[in-house]
Amino acid sequence: MTELSEALFARARKVMPGGVSSPVRAFGAVGGTPRFVARASGARIEDVNGRSYVDLVGGWGPAILGHAHPAVVAAIQQAASDSPSFGAPSVPELELAEEIVTRVPILDRVRFTSSGTEAVLTAARLARAATDRSLIVKFAGCYHGHADAFLVAAGSGALTLGIPDSAGVLGVVAANTVVLPYGRLDLVAELFGTRGAAIAAVVTEAVPANMGVIIPPDGFNRALATLCRTHGAVFVLDEVLTGFRVGPAGRWGLEGRDWAPDLITYGKVIGGGLPLAALVGRAELMDLLAPAGPVYQAGTLSGNPAASAAGLMTLRLLDDDAYATLDANAAAVASMTSDALSAAGVPHRVNAAGNLFSVFFTDAPVCDLESARSQDTTAFARFFHAMLDGGVWLPPSAFEAWFVSTALTDEGLSRIDVALRRAAPAAAQGAVT
Ligand SMILES: *Cc1c(COP(=O)(O)O)cnc(C)c1O
């Protein structure tokens, strides 16, 4: 039953471009009408028709403890009743900054923003100011938010200048970004060899998860940090998605703690469901930011007390037990999905990096954007709709990670299992096997 969502979506399209505030929500990749959500609690999300689903999106990351965790809600309520925004320094942002540098002690300073986009674009500005160089190096398929410098696709050759990946991005801006295939350390080294004196920063997702999940080659992030150091460039590790989800110190903490990116970006989890992100880095770099230094950056709502309180409570509840639960829940969902797809003869591949995973509808290895694109997105669309009909809320695109929370119960897992029994054969329909 979707009539109410259809009516609301028709209304929304009249006053909002495409009917949504962020593109993936519109179901463009899978077809059909997005469900309007009324409420969510734990691992359960409920649409406006009162139908409930087991949620494997988690608000795209923030609902790591499940939706509306009572302690997080109480923290928000307290902060809201003290006024949700002062536009002045407050204790919650200070305590959240201290919590972050306690978890990641290689870094000294935190600048809060309201979105991951702002955190990464500030990293780029800071890197350019610190190095007096222009080029940003990124990897194809890695998402860093929607700042112009990152909405760039690879040019004709691997080492050539980038081209705009969105209307409205100037060629001259895109030409200051170089896009390399993910994982190709040899090409990064070659680029430093030819254009090293112009490279301000190398930016990568700590684990690429916005083209589906790609497992970083062993030592890749660390090797990028070393190359940057050697050539005087800034290494930016984007942990907006992985930060404090994959482990207590993010992906950085899972790769040995004896290496240091220059800057790390966080978002999603650190706001506990409210708009909050952060740029974190070494003091020498971060103190170039205004008002300490000459690089301008600001935000009316930055570090606002309600979002900071929600994020702080979320991080305080993310202890070793919580990470063990997340890991177990992710492993359970990944293996039951893979078993069901195998039983139905659906070619697929699960990529998992700790508790971060996604399912690709192909049997070829997926290690970069090109191989990710080889999957059968129409099989995914059939699977997605059958899962939705069966009461499971998946990301509405084959190129997204699946997000578990600590709130997923055995009952939720068995609902997923039941839904898979119909959805896996639906995915197989029409497939050439
Ligand atoms: C979500 C995301 C961003 C952008 O964050 P927003 O808060 O949506 O602007 C940046 N980088 C990565 C790796 C992300 O997953």
Tab-separated table of N, CA and C in Angstrom, residues 174-289:
chain	number	residue	atom	x	y	z
A	174	ALA	N	37.419	22.158	-12.335
A	174	ALA	CA	37.653	20.716	-12.488
A	174	ALA	C	39.084	20.429	-12.913
A	175	ALA	N	39.668	21.345	-13.676
A	175	ALA	CA	41.028	21.141	-14.171
A	175	ALA	C	42.063	21.189	-13.045
A	176	ASN	N	41.646	21.613	-11.879
A	176	ASN	CA	42.555	21.595	-10.729
A	176	ASN	C	42.376	20.358	-9.856
A	177	THR	N	41.599	19.400	-10.362
A	177	THR	CA	41.455	18.115	-9.676
A	177	THR	C	41.916	17.019	-10.628
A	178	VAL	N	42.726	16.107	-10.150
A	178	VAL	CA	43.126	14.947	-10.948
A	178	VAL	C	42.439	13.729	-10.351
A	179	VAL	N	41.781	12.940	-11.206
A	179	VAL	CA	41.026	11.773	-10.737
A	179	VAL	C	41.730	10.503	-11.205
A	180	LEU	N	42.145	9.681	-10.259
A	180	LEU	CA	42.847	8.434	-10.595
A	180	LEU	C	41.962	7.238	-10.251
A	181	PRO	N	42.186	6.086	-10.918
A	181	PRO	CA	41.448	4.887	-10.527
A	181	PRO	C	41.823	4.498	-9.091
A	182	TYR	N	40.817	4.048	-8.295
A	182	TYR	CA	41.075	3.727	-6.899
A	182	TYR	C	42.098	2.597	-6.761
A	183	GLY	N	42.978	2.748	-5.788
A	183	GLY	CA	43.887	1.659	-5.428
A	183	GLY	C	45.196	1.651	-6.202
A	184	ARG	N	45.313	2.553	-7.197
A	184	ARG	CA	46.499	2.521	-8.060
A	184	ARG	C	47.602	3.417	-7.494
A	185	LEU	N	48.319	2.854	-6.507
A	185	LEU	CA	49.430	3.576	-5.898
A	185	LEU	C	50.493	3.932	-6.933
A	186	ASP	N	50.685	3.033	-7.915
A	186	ASP	CA	51.687	3.291	-8.964
A	186	ASP	C	51.369	4.579	-9.711
A	187	LEU	N	50.075	4.809	-9.983
A	187	LEU	CA	49.700	6.026	-10.716
A	187	LEU	C	49.846	7.272	-9.836
A	188	VAL	N	49.582	7.123	-8.530
A	188	VAL	CA	49.777	8.261	-7.628
A	188	VAL	C	51.255	8.631	-7.614
A	189	ALA	N	52.120	7.608	-7.506
A	189	ALA	CA	53.572	7.856	-7.475
A	189	ALA	C	54.021	8.505	-8.785
A	190	GLU	N	53.483	8.017	-9.902
A	190	GLU	CA	53.845	8.581	-11.213
A	190	GLU	C	53.423	10.050	-11.301
A	191	LEU	N	52.218	10.338	-10.790
A	191	LEU	CA	51.727	11.724	-10.814
A	191	LEU	C	52.612	12.631	-9.954
A	192	PHE	N	53.000	12.138	-8.783
A	192	PHE	CA	53.915	12.937	-7.955
A	192	PHE	C	55.228	13.160	-8.701
A	193	GLY	N	55.675	12.142	-9.483
A	193	GLY	CA	56.911	12.275	-10.247
A	193	GLY	C	56.827	13.385	-11.274
A	194	THR	N	55.679	13.496	-11.953
A	194	THR	CA	55.581	14.478	-13.036
A	194	THR	C	55.058	15.827	-12.564
A	195	ARG	N	54.118	15.839	-11.583
A	195	ARG	CA	53.463	17.098	-11.219
A	195	ARG	C	53.511	17.365	-9.723
A	196	GLY	N	54.434	16.701	-9.026
A	196	GLY	CA	54.453	16.765	-7.564
A	196	GLY	C	54.471	18.180	-7.009
A	197	ALA	N	55.164	19.085	-7.701
A	197	ALA	CA	55.304	20.448	-7.172
A	197	ALA	C	53.988	21.206	-7.203
A	198	ALA	N	52.969	20.647	-7.891
A	198	ALA	CA	51.668	21.343	-7.965
A	198	ALA	C	50.601	20.684	-7.091
A	199	ILE	N	50.921	19.543	-6.472
A	199	ILE	CA	49.884	18.800	-5.743
A	199	ILE	C	49.741	19.309	-4.313
A	200	ALA	N	48.569	19.880	-4.029
A	200	ALA	CA	48.293	20.381	-2.675
A	200	ALA	C	47.869	19.248	-1.758
A	201	ALA	N	47.006	18.356	-2.261
A	201	ALA	CA	46.459	17.321	-1.386
A	201	ALA	C	46.061	16.076	-2.151
A	202	VAL	N	46.163	14.950	-1.484
A	202	VAL	CA	45.539	13.708	-1.937
A	202	VAL	C	44.410	13.423	-0.951
A	203	VAL	N	43.219	13.184	-1.495
A	203	VAL	CA	42.039	12.937	-0.667
A	203	VAL	C	41.487	11.561	-1.024
A	204	THR	N	41.217	10.745	-0.012
A	204	THR	CA	40.600	9.449	-0.294
A	204	THR	C	39.589	9.102	0.780
A	205	GLU	N	38.569	8.328	0.413
A	205	GLU	CA	37.723	7.727	1.446
A	205	GLU	C	38.575	6.687	2.167
A	206	ALA	N	38.458	6.624	3.491
A	206	ALA	CA	39.259	5.674	4.268
A	206	ALA	C	38.953	4.247	3.821
A	207	VAL	N	37.687	3.962	3.590
A	207	VAL	CA	37.233	2.768	2.862
A	207	VAL	C	36.194	3.287	1.875
A	208	PRO	N	36.444	3.181	0.570
A	208	PRO	CA	35.429	3.677	-0.362
A	208	PRO	C	34.108	2.938	-0.123
A	209	ALA	N	33.034	3.706	0.046
A	209	ALA	CA	31.745	3.072	0.348
A	209	ALA	C	30.610	3.751	-0.392
A	210	ASN	N	30.942	4.685	-1.276
A	210	ASN	CA	29.916	5.401	-2.021
A	210	ASN	C	29.837	4.953	-3.480
A	211	MET	N	30.522	3.845	-3.807
A	211	MET	CA	30.312	3.159	-5.094
A	211	MET	C	30.005	1.700	-4.743
A	212	GLY	N	29.385	1.459	-3.593
A	212	GLY	CA	29.433	0.163	-2.943
A	212	GLY	C	30.757	0.142	-2.186
A	213	VAL	N	30.961	-0.894	-1.386
A	213	VAL	CA	32.163	-0.932	-0.549
A	213	VAL	C	33.323	-1.567	-1.325
A	214	ILE	N	34.443	-0.857	-1.336
A	214	ILE	CA	35.662	-1.351	-1.980
A	214	ILE	C	36.704	-1.559	-0.872
A	215	ILE	N	37.316	-2.709	-0.869
A	215	ILE	CA	38.300	-2.992	0.178
A	215	ILE	C	39.631	-2.357	-0.210
A	216	PRO	N	40.163	-1.473	0.637
A	216	PRO	CA	41.436	-0.833	0.289
A	216	PRO	C	42.548	-1.885	0.182
A	217	PRO	N	43.410	-1.779	-0.822
A	217	PRO	CA	44.557	-2.688	-0.869
A	217	PRO	C	45.377	-2.526	0.420
A	218	ASP	N	46.009	-3.593	0.860
A	218	ASP	CA	46.805	-3.557	2.099
A	218	ASP	C	47.751	-2.364	2.117
A	219	GLY	N	47.680	-1.575	3.159
A	219	GLY	CA	48.641	-0.485	3.339
A	219	GLY	C	48.435	0.706	2.428
A	220	PHE	N	47.310	0.740	1.685
A	220	PHE	CA	47.105	1.806	0.695
A	220	PHE	C	47.064	3.190	1.346
A	221	ASN	N	46.241	3.345	2.386
A	221	ASN	CA	46.100	4.668	3.017
A	221	ASN	C	47.431	5.140	3.600
A	222	ARG	N	48.106	4.209	4.256
A	222	ARG	CA	49.393	4.520	4.864
A	222	ARG	C	50.418	4.927	3.805
A	223	ALA	N	50.416	4.220	2.677
A	223	ALA	CA	51.363	4.545	1.601
A	223	ALA	C	51.060	5.919	1.008
A	224	LEU	N	49.771	6.270	0.914
A	224	LEU	CA	49.414	7.609	0.425
A	224	LEU	C	49.933	8.678	1.390
A	225	ALA	N	49.795	8.414	2.697
A	225	ALA	CA	50.282	9.371	3.695
A	225	ALA	C	51.784	9.582	3.529
A	226	THR	N	52.507	8.477	3.305
A	226	THR	CA	53.969	8.565	3.148
A	226	THR	C	54.341	9.333	1.879
A	227	LEU	N	53.665	9.017	0.774
A	227	LEU	CA	53.949	9.719	-0.486
A	227	LEU	C	53.710	11.222	-0.324
A	228	CYS	N	52.611	11.569	0.323
A	228	CYS	CA	52.299	12.994	0.529
A	228	CYS	C	53.386	13.666	1.357
A	229	ARG	N	53.792	12.982	2.429
A	229	ARG	CA	54.826	13.565	3.287
A	229	ARG	C	56.099	13.795	2.491
A	230	THR	N	56.502	12.787	1.704
A	230	THR	CA	57.729	12.882	0.914
A	230	THR	C	57.696	14.078	-0.036
A	231	HIS	N	56.509	14.321	-0.592
A	231	HIS	CA	56.419	15.356	-1.625
A	231	HIS	C	55.819	16.669	-1.121
A	232	GLY	N	55.661	16.801	0.173
A	232	GLY	CA	55.186	18.074	0.723
A	232	GLY	C	53.718	18.364	0.452
A	233	ALA	N	52.921	17.307	0.205
A	233	ALA	CA	51.481	17.507	0.007
A	233	ALA	C	50.740	17.097	1.284
A	234	VAL	N	49.480	17.483	1.354
A	234	VAL	CA	48.661	17.189	2.528
A	234	VAL	C	47.838	15.936	2.247
A	235	PHE	N	47.824	14.991	3.189
A	235	PHE	CA	47.014	13.786	3.015
A	235	PHE	C	45.730	13.906	3.827
A	236	VAL	N	44.610	13.851	3.116
A	236	VAL	CA	43.296	13.983	3.760
A	236	VAL	C	42.588	12.635	3.729
A	237	LEU	N	42.323	12.081	4.913
A	237	LEU	CA	41.599	10.818	5.006
A	237	LEU	C	40.137	11.151	5.305
A	238	ASP	N	39.255	10.844	4.352
A	238	ASP	CA	37.835	11.159	4.530
A	238	ASP	C	37.156	9.998	5.262
A	239	GLU	N	36.861	10.238	6.539
A	239	GLU	CA	36.177	9.230	7.369
A	239	GLU	C	34.751	9.680	7.711
A	240	VAL	N	34.166	10.498	6.825
A	240	VAL	CA	32.790	10.964	7.088
A	240	VAL	C	31.849	9.759	7.251
A	241	LEU	N	32.096	8.714	6.470
A	241	LEU	CA	31.226	7.536	6.573
A	241	LEU	C	31.788	6.488	7.533
A	242	THR	N	33.098	6.248	7.481
A	242	THR	CA	33.708	5.192	8.291
A	242	THR	C	33.949	5.613	9.736
A	243	GLY	N	34.066	6.930	9.967
A	243	GLY	CA	34.493	7.429	11.269
A	243	GLY	C	33.583	6.996	12.402
A	244	PHE	N	34.167	6.277	13.346
A	244	PHE	CA	33.504	5.803	14.559
A	244	PHE	C	32.358	4.833	14.264
A	245	ARG	N	32.298	4.358	12.991
A	245	ARG	CA	31.394	3.250	12.649
A	245	ARG	C	32.167	1.937	12.616
A	246	VAL	N	33.287	1.925	11.894
A	246	VAL	CA	34.004	0.651	11.722
A	246	VAL	C	34.799	0.267	12.967
A	247	GLY	N	35.041	1.219	13.843
A	247	GLY	CA	35.776	0.925	15.068
A	247	GLY	C	35.872	2.168	15.924
A	248	PRO	N	36.359	2.034	17.178
A	248	PRO	CA	36.366	3.157	18.118
A	248	PRO	C	37.244	4.320	17.673
A	249	ALA	N	38.226	4.076	16.811
A	249	ALA	CA	39.047	5.167	16.293
A	249	ALA	C	38.920	5.231	14.765
A	250	GLY	N	37.769	4.791	14.270
A	250	GLY	CA	37.516	4.836	12.822
A	250	GLY	C	38.406	3.862	12.077
A	251	ARG	N	38.483	4.039	10.774
A	251	ARG	CA	39.340	3.181	9.961
A	251	ARG	C	40.811	3.387	10.320
A	252	TRP	N	41.180	4.628	10.631
A	252	TRP	CA	42.578	4.895	11.018
A	252	TRP	C	43.001	3.913	12.111
A	253	GLY	N	42.157	3.736	13.115
A	253	GLY	CA	42.494	2.880	14.253
A	253	GLY	C	42.580	1.406	13.899
A	254	LEU	N	41.971	1.013	12.772
A	254	LEU	CA	42.024	-0.396	12.361
A	254	LEU	C	43.258	-0.691	11.514
A	255	GLU	N	44.009	0.347	11.163
A	255	GLU	CA	45.176	0.139	10.299
A	255	GLU	C	46.468	0.321	11.079
A	256	GLY	N	46.443	0.013	12.375
A	256	GLY	CA	47.617	0.272	13.206
A	256	GLY	C	47.565	1.740	13.565
A	257	ARG	N	48.071	2.088	14.745
A	257	ARG	CA	47.900	3.474	15.176
A	257	ARG	C	49.205	4.243	15.037
A	258	ASP	N	50.145	3.688	14.269
A	258	ASP	CA	51.483	4.276	14.194
A	258	ASP	C	51.700	5.051	12.899
A	259	TRP	N	50.632	5.619	12.378
A	259	TRP	CA	50.769	6.458	11.187
A	259	TRP	C	49.750	7.585	11.317
A	260	ALA	N	49.932	8.640	10.537
A	260	ALA	CA	49.074	9.802	10.739
A	260	ALA	C	48.728	10.512	9.436
A	261	PRO	N	47.450	10.535	9.091
A	261	PRO	CA	47.016	11.460	8.038
A	261	PRO	C	47.220	12.883	8.561
A	262	ASP	N	47.322	13.870	7.641
A	262	ASP	CA	47.440	15.258	8.095
A	262	ASP	C	46.095	15.793	8.555
A	263	LEU	N	45.054	15.394	7.824
A	263	LEU	CA	43.702	15.848	8.152
A	263	LEU	C	42.756	14.655	8.036
A	264	ILE	N	41.769	14.584	8.923
A	264	ILE	CA	40.714	13.579	8.802
A	264	ILE	C	39.373	14.310	8.882
A	265	THR	N	38.441	13.898	8.031
A	265	THR	CA	37.092	14.462	8.103
A	265	THR	C	36.149	13.433	8.702
A	266	TYR	N	35.223	13.904	9.526
A	266	TYR	CA	34.188	13.056	10.125
A	266	TYR	C	32.822	13.672	9.851
A	267	GLY	N	31.785	12.845	9.968
A	267	GLY	CA	30.416	13.340	9.807
A	267	GLY	C	29.474	12.233	10.242
A	268	LYS	N	28.289	12.192	9.673
A	268	LYS	CA	27.335	11.097	9.900
A	268	LYS	C	27.246	10.684	11.376
A	269	VAL	N	28.005	9.701	11.836
A	269	VAL	CA	27.887	9.206	13.210
A	269	VAL	C	28.088	10.319	14.254
A	270	ILE	N	29.004	11.248	14.018
A	270	ILE	CA	29.353	12.209	15.084
A	270	ILE	C	28.262	13.229	15.370
A	271	GLY	N	27.207	13.261	14.552
A	271	GLY	CA	26.092	14.170	14.849
A	271	GLY	C	24.906	13.470	15.481
A	272	GLY	N	24.988	12.165	15.658
A	272	GLY	CA	23.904	11.434	16.313
A	272	GLY	C	22.552	11.639	15.641
A	273	GLY	N	22.549	11.995	14.344
A	273	GLY	CA	21.293	12.192	13.619
A	273	GLY	C	20.972	13.663	13.357
A	274	LEU	N	21.742	14.560	13.940
A	274	LEU	CA	21.566	15.989	13.636
A	274	LEU	C	22.743	16.442	12.762
A	275	PRO	N	22.591	17.600	12.089
A	275	PRO	CA	23.635	18.014	11.141
A	275	PRO	C	24.923	18.425	11.847
A	276	LEU	N	25.948	17.614	11.686
A	276	LEU	CA	27.242	17.922	12.297
A	276	LEU	C	28.323	17.125	11.577
A	277	ALA	N	29.444	17.776	11.317
A	277	ALA	CA	30.617	17.108	10.749
A	277	ALA	C	31.834	17.838	11.285
A	278	ALA	N	33.016	17.325	10.975
A	278	ALA	CA	34.212	17.948	11.543
A	278	ALA	C	35.424	17.734	10.660
A	279	LEU	N	36.296	18.736	10.683
A	279	LEU	CA	37.633	18.613	10.106
A	279	LEU	C	38.593	18.560	11.291
A	280	VAL	N	39.442	17.527	11.308
A	280	VAL	CA	40.329	17.310	12.451
A	280	VAL	C	41.755	17.199	11.909
A	281	GLY	N	42.713	17.802	12.596
A	281	GLY	CA	44.062	17.738	12.049
A	281	GLY	C	45.138	18.151	13.030
A	282	ARG	N	46.355	18.107	12.510
A	282	ARG	CA	47.503	18.518	13.309
A	282	ARG	C	47.446	20.020	13.536
A	283	ALA	N	47.983	20.445	14.681
A	283	ALA	CA	47.872	21.846	15.092
A	283	ALA	C	48.456	22.798	14.046
A	284	GLU	N	49.644	22.453	13.487
A	284	GLU	CA	50.288	23.420	12.562
A	284	GLU	C	49.380	23.748	11.392
A	285	LEU	N	48.654	22.728	10.896
A	285	LEU	CA	47.741	22.968	9.779
A	285	LEU	C	46.466	23.648	10.251
A	286	MET	N	45.841	23.095	11.279
A	286	MET	CA	44.523	23.572	11.717
A	286	MET	C	44.580	25.017	12.217
A	287	ASP	N	45.732	25.407	12.763
A	287	ASP	CA	45.823	26.779	13.281
A	287	ASP	C	45.984	27.816	12.165
A	288	LEU	N	45.940	27.327	10.905
A	288	LEU	CA	45.843	28.274	9.789
A	288	LEU	C	44.401	28.741	9.598
A	289	LEU	N	43.441	28.055	10.252
A	289	LEU	CA	42.030	28.435	10.102
A	289	LEU	C	41.711	29.682	10.912
